[in-house]
Amino acid sequence: MQDERLEQLAQETGRLLSWKRLTMTAAESCTGGWVAKVMTDVPGSSAWFERGFVTYSNQSKMDMLGVRADTLEYFGAVSEQVVLQMARGALAHSSADVSVAISGIAGPGGGSQHKPVGTVWMAWADRERAIARRYWFAGDRQQVRRQAVIHVLEQLGAFCVRK
């Protein structure tokens, strides 16, 4: 199935990264590699997409990105603290200039009163700074994940423009 919005956004992001002479990496949990897939669907993306990390389990977040066990235990995988560590870890384990990180509850289960289904934390980082934001997306599992991919890429563009 072709998704014109995602294709267009990936192409625009790739052009911006090329123009800024930046490379990116993605650390993904609830999106399961969807950011990496969308970005690498663009011909020539190897010039600006360095690598992706699919860290669905807590153990993989620790092993591949250096997320601390105590952070996961205290705040949970879907938290500001974890996505910031994911974004910084993706940079530390790659040669990329900028990173995105996503961790969320796409549903249909897994939500709680404090973290309902549709809660997604995202982070954007470069070698000097990192920011994280929490969002709530409505819809089924596919819709939550798609909205997360769109939003993280739109905000990556804004993050890079300020660089």
PDB file of N, CA and C in Angstrom, residues 5 11 18 29 49 63 69 81 86-87 103 108 117 120 122 128-129 132 137 140 149 161:
ATOM      1  N   ARG A   5       1.441  10.712   1.625  1.00  0.00           N
ATOM      2  CA  ARG A   5       1.867  11.691   2.639  1.00  0.00           C
ATOM      3  C   ARG A   5       3.226  11.299   3.213  1.00  0.00           C
ATOM      4  N   GLN A  11      10.715  12.429   1.356  1.00  0.00           N
ATOM      5  CA  GLN A  11      11.479  13.141   0.325  1.00  0.00           C
ATOM      6  C   GLN A  11      11.865  14.539   0.794  1.00  0.00           C
ATOM      7  N   SER A  18      20.021  16.731   3.169  1.00  0.00           N
ATOM      8  CA  SER A  18      21.066  16.915   2.154  1.00  0.00           C
ATOM      9  C   SER A  18      21.516  18.364   2.093  1.00  0.00           C
ATOM     10  N   SER A  29      10.651   2.340  18.905  1.00  0.00           N
ATOM     11  CA  SER A  29      10.020   1.277  19.666  1.00  0.00           C
ATOM     12  C   SER A  29       8.644   0.995  19.069  1.00  0.00           C
ATOM     13  N   PHE A  49      20.592   8.936   5.377  1.00  0.00           N
ATOM     14  CA  PHE A  49      20.083   8.047   6.424  1.00  0.00           C
ATOM     15  C   PHE A  49      21.193   7.087   6.809  1.00  0.00           C
ATOM     16  N   ASP A  63      20.619  -2.698  25.619  1.00  0.00           N
ATOM     17  CA  ASP A  63      21.731  -3.296  24.867  1.00  0.00           C
ATOM     18  C   ASP A  63      22.193  -2.436  23.698  1.00  0.00           C
ATOM     19  N   ALA A  69      18.818   0.838  32.996  1.00  0.00           N
ATOM     20  CA  ALA A  69      17.795  -0.019  33.593  1.00  0.00           C
ATOM     21  C   ALA A  69      16.995   0.730  34.654  1.00  0.00           C
ATOM     22  N   GLN A  81      12.257  10.644  29.831  1.00  0.00           N
ATOM     23  CA  GLN A  81      13.619  10.250  30.179  1.00  0.00           C
ATOM     24  C   GLN A  81      14.143   9.156  29.257  1.00  0.00           C
ATOM     25  N   MET A  86      17.243   7.267  24.479  1.00  0.00           N
ATOM     26  CA  MET A  86      17.229   6.573  23.186  1.00  0.00           C
ATOM     27  C   MET A  86      17.841   7.455  22.102  1.00  0.00           C
ATOM     28  N   ALA A  87      17.439   8.722  22.046  1.00  0.00           N
ATOM     29  CA  ALA A  87      17.948   9.641  21.017  1.00  0.00           C
ATOM     30  C   ALA A  87      19.450   9.847  21.166  1.00  0.00           C
ATOM     31  N   SER A 103       8.816   6.233  21.441  1.00  0.00           N
ATOM     32  CA  SER A 103       8.344   5.158  22.307  1.00  0.00           C
ATOM     33  C   SER A 103       6.912   5.488  22.700  1.00  0.00           C
ATOM     34  N   PRO A 108      -3.986  -2.199  20.792  1.00  0.00           N
ATOM     35  CA  PRO A 108      -5.182  -1.732  21.468  1.00  0.00           C
ATOM     36  C   PRO A 108      -5.105  -1.819  22.984  1.00  0.00           C
ATOM     37  N   VAL A 117      -3.699   4.527  25.846  1.00  0.00           N
ATOM     38  CA  VAL A 117      -3.387   4.146  24.470  1.00  0.00           C
ATOM     39  C   VAL A 117      -3.358   5.422  23.627  1.00  0.00           C
ATOM     40  N   VAL A 120       2.437   8.852  23.054  1.00  0.00           N
ATOM     41  CA  VAL A 120       3.709   8.639  22.363  1.00  0.00           C
ATOM     42  C   VAL A 120       4.683   9.732  22.800  1.00  0.00           C
ATOM     43  N   MET A 122       8.383  11.394  21.965  1.00  0.00           N
ATOM     44  CA  MET A 122       9.353  11.528  20.875  1.00  0.00           C
ATOM     45  C   MET A 122      10.487  12.426  21.320  1.00  0.00           C
ATOM     46  N   GLU A 128      24.744  18.347  20.475  1.00  0.00           N
ATOM     47  CA  GLU A 128      24.768  19.359  21.530  1.00  0.00           C
ATOM     48  C   GLU A 128      23.481  19.469  22.324  1.00  0.00           C
ATOM     49  N   ARG A 129      22.366  19.049  21.774  1.00  0.00           N
ATOM     50  CA  ARG A 129      21.092  19.253  22.464  1.00  0.00           C
ATOM     51  C   ARG A 129      20.116  18.132  22.139  1.00  0.00           C
ATOM     52  N   ALA A 132      12.446  16.576  23.997  1.00  0.00           N
ATOM     53  CA  ALA A 132      11.435  15.520  23.971  1.00  0.00           C
ATOM     54  C   ALA A 132      10.067  16.150  24.171  1.00  0.00           C
ATOM     55  N   PHE A 137      -2.269  10.470  20.241  1.00  0.00           N
ATOM     56  CA  PHE A 137      -2.840  10.268  18.923  1.00  0.00           C
ATOM     57  C   PHE A 137      -4.058   9.362  19.032  1.00  0.00           C
ATOM     58  N   ASP A 140      -6.794   3.605  15.798  1.00  0.00           N
ATOM     59  CA  ASP A 140      -6.355   2.234  16.070  1.00  0.00           C
ATOM     60  C   ASP A 140      -4.822   2.168  16.034  1.00  0.00           C
ATOM     61  N   VAL A 149       4.925   8.544  13.102  1.00  0.00           N
ATOM     62  CA  VAL A 149       5.963   8.655  12.065  1.00  0.00           C
ATOM     63  C   VAL A 149       5.884  10.026  11.389  1.00  0.00           C
ATOM     64  N   VAL A 161      16.153  22.842  10.932  1.00  0.00           N
ATOM     65  CA  VAL A 161      16.164  24.229  10.463  1.00  0.00           C
ATOM     66  C   VAL A 161      16.792  25.119  11.524  1.00  0.00           C
TER      67      VAL A 161
END
